[in-house]
Amino acid sequence: MNQLININKLIRNLIIIFSFAISNELFAQDYIWFHYFNRYKLSYKFSIDSDIGWREYFDAERYRGQIRSGLRYDINANMYARGGIMYVNGSVASEEIRFYQDYVYSFKIKDITIQQRIRFEQQTFTDPTKNFNFRIRYNPALKFHSPIGHWTLAAEPFVSVKKDGGYIGANRLLVGIKNKIYGNVHLTLQYINERAYSKAETGYIAENQMIRVRIDHVIHPLRTGPLFGRKKNR
């Protein structure tokens, strides 16, 4: 019965997203982003967070893929820290090894969850013409429940830090809706608007619109031993 309810919600959400896309001419978007996120629980506090992404440009000569993995530590129920490594490559992206560290904090005001994430990235490139880049990404988000799923409204500026000063190299605006489709598996459909900026320019120099299809999957291994249990208050 619960599965039928989840499937009905999924169908309704697909209709909403595609109706929104048609009414706003979003089928002219630059690409669709397929993104799978996996969280493998090692214990109550630790887990391995990984993801694989592929951007479909509807052109055989244009592609971009990425894979990332890192260790996550849950500080408490409202915050966690994480660090890891990412590999990016494709005809529309330079080959890149990216190290990252992030911190996420969330809290609730009545029925609205406010989440903030700050991520530090160290980008290294195999292209000798590209220099090492240090980047800070700040991602504030509002999350709330509705009868058709959990909505998220978010922004994400990308700040490149240079010797002669930092500047916003890009900014994303996101809106998405999330539903559970099976067990520990959730599906999120997002519309993302991304603008790129140059330090020498006052306005944006490029704009991308995309639909992201995101799958979140949490895996709980056999819960044996004390690492998987909360400490009881005495």
mmCIF file of C-alpha atoms in Angstrom:
data_model
loop_
_atom_site.group_PDB
_atom_site.id
_atom_site.type_symbol
_atom_site.label_atom_id
_atom_site.label_comp_id
_atom_site.label_asym_id
_atom_site.label_seq_id
_atom_site.Cartn_x
_atom_site.Cartn_y
_atom_site.Cartn_z
ATOM 1 C CA MET A 1 0.000 0.000 0.000
ATOM 2 C CA ASN A 2 2.801 2.399 0.906
ATOM 3 C CA GLN A 3 4.537 1.604 -2.390
ATOM 4 C CA LEU A 4 1.395 2.532 -4.347
ATOM 5 C CA ILE A 5 1.224 5.847 -2.460
ATOM 6 C CA ASN A 6 4.886 6.544 -3.246
ATOM 7 C CA ILE A 7 4.393 5.716 -6.941
ATOM 8 C CA ASN A 8 1.345 7.990 -7.136
ATOM 9 C CA LYS A 9 3.339 10.831 -5.544
ATOM 10 C CA LEU A 10 6.172 10.236 -8.003
ATOM 11 C CA ILE A 11 3.818 10.396 -10.988
ATOM 12 C CA ARG A 12 2.223 13.608 -9.697
ATOM 13 C CA ASN A 13 5.652 15.184 -9.178
ATOM 14 C CA LEU A 14 6.765 14.258 -12.683
ATOM 15 C CA ILE A 15 3.638 15.877 -14.095
ATOM 16 C CA ILE A 16 4.255 19.033 -12.051
ATOM 17 C CA ILE A 17 7.913 19.313 -13.074
ATOM 18 C CA PHE A 18 7.265 18.751 -16.772
ATOM 19 C CA SER A 19 4.229 21.038 -16.801
ATOM 20 C CA PHE A 20 6.413 23.736 -15.211
ATOM 21 C CA ALA A 21 9.084 23.064 -17.794
ATOM 22 C CA ILE A 22 6.684 23.398 -20.724
ATOM 23 C CA SER A 23 5.049 26.575 -19.396
ATOM 24 C CA ASN A 24 8.457 28.205 -18.868
ATOM 25 C CA GLU A 25 10.132 26.887 -22.034
ATOM 26 C CA LEU A 26 12.628 24.919 -19.959
ATOM 27 C CA PHE A 27 12.829 22.198 -22.578
ATOM 28 C CA ALA A 28 15.435 24.503 -24.091
ATOM 29 C CA GLN A 29 17.599 23.667 -21.075
ATOM 30 C CA ASP A 30 21.256 23.011 -21.738
ATOM 31 C CA TYR A 31 21.301 19.519 -20.280
ATOM 32 C CA ILE A 32 19.796 16.970 -17.936
ATOM 33 C CA TRP A 33 21.915 15.979 -14.956
ATOM 34 C CA PHE A 34 21.566 12.390 -13.697
ATOM 35 C CA HIS A 35 23.000 12.137 -10.188
ATOM 36 C CA TYR A 36 23.177 9.160 -7.814
ATOM 37 C CA PHE A 37 24.132 9.735 -4.144
ATOM 38 C CA ASN A 38 25.004 6.897 -1.798
ATOM 39 C CA ARG A 39 25.548 6.976 1.946
ATOM 40 C CA TYR A 40 27.070 3.801 3.385
ATOM 41 C CA LYS A 41 26.742 3.756 7.159
ATOM 42 C CA LEU A 42 29.862 2.521 8.910
ATOM 43 C CA SER A 43 28.542 3.260 12.391
ATOM 44 C CA TYR A 44 26.207 5.611 14.213
ATOM 45 C CA LYS A 45 28.669 8.484 13.716
ATOM 46 C CA PHE A 46 30.628 7.592 10.571
ATOM 47 C CA SER A 47 29.623 6.904 6.988
ATOM 48 C CA ILE A 48 31.059 6.992 3.469
ATOM 49 C CA ASP A 49 29.315 9.490 1.184
ATOM 50 C CA SER A 50 29.743 8.879 -2.555
ATOM 51 C CA ASP A 51 28.089 10.106 -5.733
ATOM 52 C CA ILE A 52 28.254 9.569 -9.480
ATOM 53 C CA GLY A 53 26.966 12.179 -11.918
ATOM 54 C CA TRP A 54 26.487 12.368 -15.671
ATOM 55 C CA ARG A 55 25.317 15.387 -17.671
ATOM 56 C CA GLU A 56 23.400 14.590 -20.839
ATOM 57 C CA TYR A 57 23.765 17.335 -23.460
ATOM 58 C CA PHE A 58 21.864 15.510 -26.227
ATOM 59 C CA ASP A 59 25.045 15.687 -28.292
ATOM 60 C CA ALA A 60 27.467 12.780 -28.705
ATOM 61 C CA GLU A 61 30.445 15.148 -28.722
ATOM 62 C CA ARG A 62 29.500 16.897 -25.469
ATOM 63 C CA TYR A 63 29.653 15.087 -22.141
ATOM 64 C CA ARG A 64 30.717 15.489 -18.532
ATOM 65 C CA GLY A 65 31.049 12.886 -15.810
ATOM 66 C CA GLN A 66 32.098 12.965 -12.183
ATOM 67 C CA ILE A 67 32.679 10.615 -9.274
ATOM 68 C CA ARG A 68 33.228 11.627 -5.649
ATOM 69 C CA SER A 69 33.677 9.926 -2.299
ATOM 70 C CA GLY A 70 34.437 11.061 1.232
ATOM 71 C CA LEU A 71 34.218 10.242 4.916
ATOM 72 C CA ARG A 72 31.387 11.826 6.905
ATOM 73 C CA TYR A 73 31.229 12.343 10.648
ATOM 74 C CA ASP A 74 27.917 13.210 12.306
ATOM 75 C CA ILE A 75 28.718 15.645 15.106
ATOM 76 C CA ASN A 76 25.128 15.537 16.352
ATOM 77 C CA ALA A 77 21.620 15.314 14.903
ATOM 78 C CA ASN A 78 21.892 18.807 13.377
ATOM 79 C CA MET A 79 25.416 18.989 11.999
ATOM 80 C CA TYR A 80 28.098 16.953 10.286
ATOM 81 C CA ALA A 81 31.529 17.373 8.723
ATOM 82 C CA ARG A 82 32.917 15.603 5.682
ATOM 83 C CA GLY A 83 36.040 15.413 3.539
ATOM 84 C CA GLY A 84 37.035 13.555 0.394
ATOM 85 C CA ILE A 85 38.145 13.578 -3.225
ATOM 86 C CA MET A 86 36.414 14.021 -6.582
ATOM 87 C CA TYR A 87 37.326 13.260 -10.208
ATOM 88 C CA VAL A 88 35.838 15.249 -13.114
ATOM 89 C CA ASN A 89 36.333 14.751 -16.845
ATOM 90 C CA GLY A 90 34.543 15.361 -20.133
ATOM 91 C CA SER A 91 34.562 17.226 -23.424
ATOM 92 C CA VAL A 92 32.953 20.249 -21.731
ATOM 93 C CA ALA A 93 35.085 20.055 -18.572
ATOM 94 C CA SER A 94 38.797 19.954 -17.910
ATOM 95 C CA GLU A 95 40.172 16.790 -16.331
ATOM 96 C CA GLU A 96 40.308 17.600 -12.647
ATOM 97 C CA ILE A 97 41.177 16.106 -9.282
ATOM 98 C CA ARG A 98 39.297 18.008 -6.602
ATOM 99 C CA PHE A 99 39.731 17.700 -2.842
ATOM 100 C CA TYR A 100 36.904 18.977 -0.682
ATOM 101 C CA GLN A 101 35.896 19.527 2.940
ATOM 102 C CA ASP A 102 32.450 20.639 4.031
ATOM 103 C CA TYR A 103 30.413 21.433 7.112
ATOM 104 C CA VAL A 104 26.611 21.240 7.240
ATOM 105 C CA TYR A 105 24.346 22.684 9.927
ATOM 106 C CA SER A 106 20.543 22.628 9.986
ATOM 107 C CA PHE A 107 17.800 23.726 12.347
ATOM 108 C CA LYS A 108 14.025 24.056 12.299
ATOM 109 C CA ILE A 109 11.702 27.022 12.696
ATOM 110 C CA LYS A 110 8.249 25.494 13.106
ATOM 111 C CA ASP A 111 7.725 23.391 9.946
ATOM 112 C CA ILE A 112 10.601 24.891 7.949
ATOM 113 C CA THR A 113 14.107 23.427 7.994
ATOM 114 C CA ILE A 114 16.962 25.837 7.347
ATOM 115 C CA GLN A 115 20.177 24.182 6.218
ATOM 116 C CA GLN A 116 23.546 25.791 5.595
ATOM 117 C CA ARG A 117 26.539 24.146 3.989
ATOM 118 C CA ILE A 118 29.981 25.597 3.454
ATOM 119 C CA ARG A 119 32.399 23.659 1.276
ATOM 120 C CA PHE A 120 36.107 24.239 0.631
ATOM 121 C CA GLU A 121 37.507 22.908 -2.643
ATOM 122 C CA GLN A 122 41.064 22.572 -3.927
ATOM 123 C CA GLN A 123 41.024 22.098 -7.705
ATOM 124 C CA THR A 124 44.014 20.646 -9.543
ATOM 125 C CA PHE A 125 44.034 20.171 -13.346
ATOM 126 C CA THR A 126 45.983 17.969 -15.735
ATOM 127 C CA ASP A 127 45.852 20.789 -18.302
ATOM 128 C CA PRO A 128 49.154 22.688 -17.787
ATOM 129 C CA THR A 129 47.502 25.943 -18.868
ATOM 130 C CA LYS A 130 45.109 25.801 -15.914
ATOM 131 C CA ASN A 131 46.300 26.840 -12.487
ATOM 132 C CA PHE A 132 45.420 25.419 -9.092
ATOM 133 C CA ASN A 133 42.221 26.982 -7.768
ATOM 134 C CA PHE A 134 40.883 27.321 -4.226
ATOM 135 C CA ARG A 135 37.129 27.738 -4.077
ATOM 136 C CA ILE A 136 34.502 28.251 -1.378
ATOM 137 C CA ARG A 137 30.890 27.194 -1.963
ATOM 138 C CA TYR A 138 28.127 28.397 0.327
ATOM 139 C CA ASN A 139 24.756 26.665 0.080
ATOM 140 C CA PRO A 140 21.837 28.010 2.163
ATOM 141 C CA ALA A 141 18.539 26.148 1.704
ATOM 142 C CA LEU A 142 14.932 26.198 2.920
ATOM 143 C CA LYS A 143 13.102 22.885 3.152
ATOM 144 C CA PHE A 144 9.432 22.287 3.892
ATOM 145 C CA HIS A 145 6.838 19.550 3.513
ATOM 146 C CA SER A 146 3.777 19.672 1.270
ATOM 147 C CA PRO A 147 1.083 17.115 0.382
ATOM 148 C CA ILE A 148 3.032 16.154 -2.751
ATOM 149 C CA GLY A 149 6.518 15.944 -1.243
ATOM 150 C CA HIS A 150 9.389 17.824 0.384
ATOM 151 C CA TRP A 151 10.335 21.079 -1.347
ATOM 152 C CA THR A 152 13.765 22.712 -1.324
ATOM 153 C CA LEU A 153 14.628 26.286 -2.295
ATOM 154 C CA ALA A 154 18.349 27.036 -2.358
ATOM 155 C CA ALA A 155 21.176 29.163 -3.698
ATOM 156 C CA GLU A 156 24.871 28.341 -4.090
ATOM 157 C CA PRO A 157 27.504 30.979 -4.904
ATOM 158 C CA PHE A 158 30.981 29.720 -5.878
ATOM 159 C CA VAL A 159 33.716 32.036 -4.596
ATOM 160 C CA SER A 160 37.163 31.671 -6.197
ATOM 161 C CA VAL A 161 39.940 32.839 -3.883
ATOM 162 C CA LYS A 162 42.903 34.416 -5.701
ATOM 163 C CA LYS A 163 46.089 36.130 -4.544
ATOM 164 C CA ASP A 164 44.716 39.466 -5.693
ATOM 165 C CA GLY A 165 41.300 38.915 -4.088
ATOM 166 C CA GLY A 166 38.281 36.650 -4.336
ATOM 167 C CA TYR A 167 35.241 36.915 -6.566
ATOM 168 C CA ILE A 168 32.027 34.997 -7.274
ATOM 169 C CA GLY A 169 32.791 32.800 -10.270
ATOM 170 C CA ALA A 170 29.316 31.258 -10.486
ATOM 171 C CA ASN A 171 25.984 31.118 -8.716
ATOM 172 C CA ARG A 172 23.210 28.546 -8.707
ATOM 173 C CA LEU A 173 19.528 28.923 -7.872
ATOM 174 C CA LEU A 174 17.716 25.648 -7.180
ATOM 175 C CA VAL A 175 14.139 24.478 -6.640
ATOM 176 C CA GLY A 176 13.317 20.810 -6.150
ATOM 177 C CA ILE A 177 10.814 18.324 -4.814
ATOM 178 C CA LYS A 178 11.726 15.067 -3.059
ATOM 179 C CA ASN A 179 9.829 11.861 -2.339
ATOM 180 C CA LYS A 180 10.624 8.410 -1.017
ATOM 181 C CA ILE A 181 10.251 5.798 -3.718
ATOM 182 C CA TYR A 182 11.396 2.664 -1.899
ATOM 183 C CA GLY A 183 12.821 1.931 1.550
ATOM 184 C CA ASN A 184 15.929 4.088 1.955
ATOM 185 C CA VAL A 185 15.753 5.413 -1.628
ATOM 186 C CA HIS A 186 14.527 8.933 -2.426
ATOM 187 C CA LEU A 187 14.020 10.700 -5.746
ATOM 188 C CA THR A 188 14.498 14.462 -6.146
ATOM 189 C CA LEU A 189 13.608 16.437 -9.263
ATOM 190 C CA GLN A 190 15.296 19.834 -9.458
ATOM 191 C CA TYR A 191 15.398 22.836 -11.728
ATOM 192 C CA ILE A 192 18.779 24.624 -11.540
ATOM 193 C CA ASN A 193 19.741 27.974 -13.015
ATOM 194 C CA GLU A 194 23.498 28.570 -13.067
ATOM 195 C CA ARG A 195 25.249 31.787 -14.073
ATOM 196 C CA ALA A 196 29.001 32.219 -14.542
ATOM 197 C CA TYR A 197 30.813 35.465 -13.834
ATOM 198 C CA SER A 198 34.185 36.981 -14.684
ATOM 199 C CA LYS A 199 36.085 39.147 -12.252
ATOM 200 C CA ALA A 200 36.415 41.828 -14.901
ATOM 201 C CA GLU A 201 32.700 41.833 -15.741
ATOM 202 C CA THR A 202 29.830 43.490 -13.904
ATOM 203 C CA GLY A 203 27.215 41.044 -15.233
ATOM 204 C CA TYR A 204 27.171 37.319 -15.885
ATOM 205 C CA ILE A 205 28.992 35.981 -18.945
ATOM 206 C CA ALA A 206 27.181 32.643 -19.368
ATOM 207 C CA GLU A 207 23.962 31.021 -18.191
ATOM 208 C CA ASN A 208 22.913 27.378 -18.004
ATOM 209 C CA GLN A 209 19.517 25.907 -17.219
ATOM 210 C CA MET A 210 19.206 22.285 -16.279
ATOM 211 C CA ILE A 211 16.948 19.602 -14.867
ATOM 212 C CA ARG A 212 18.624 17.329 -12.319
ATOM 213 C CA VAL A 213 17.273 13.868 -11.564
ATOM 214 C CA ARG A 214 18.740 12.940 -8.200
ATOM 215 C CA ILE A 215 18.611 9.575 -6.398
ATOM 216 C CA ASP A 216 19.593 9.402 -2.712
ATOM 217 C CA HIS A 217 20.280 5.945 -1.314
ATOM 218 C CA VAL A 218 21.252 5.091 2.264
ATOM 219 C CA ILE A 219 22.719 1.655 2.955
ATOM 220 C CA HIS A 220 22.715 0.238 6.475
ATOM 221 C CA PRO A 221 25.039 -2.766 6.806
ATOM 222 C CA LEU A 222 24.476 -5.401 9.451
ATOM 223 C CA ARG A 223 24.079 -3.474 12.677
ATOM 224 C CA THR A 224 26.219 -5.507 15.005
ATOM 225 C CA GLY A 225 28.294 -4.228 17.873
ATOM 226 C CA PRO A 226 28.107 -1.013 19.905
ATOM 227 C CA LEU A 227 29.132 1.319 17.060
ATOM 228 C CA PHE A 228 25.615 1.287 15.607
ATOM 229 C CA GLY A 229 23.775 2.209 18.775
ATOM 230 C CA ARG A 230 23.226 5.503 20.514
ATOM 231 C CA LYS A 231 24.646 5.728 23.999
ATOM 232 C CA LYS A 232 21.914 5.435 26.575
ATOM 233 C CA ASN A 233 21.576 8.137 29.150
ATOM 234 C CA ARG A 234 22.119 6.869 32.663
#
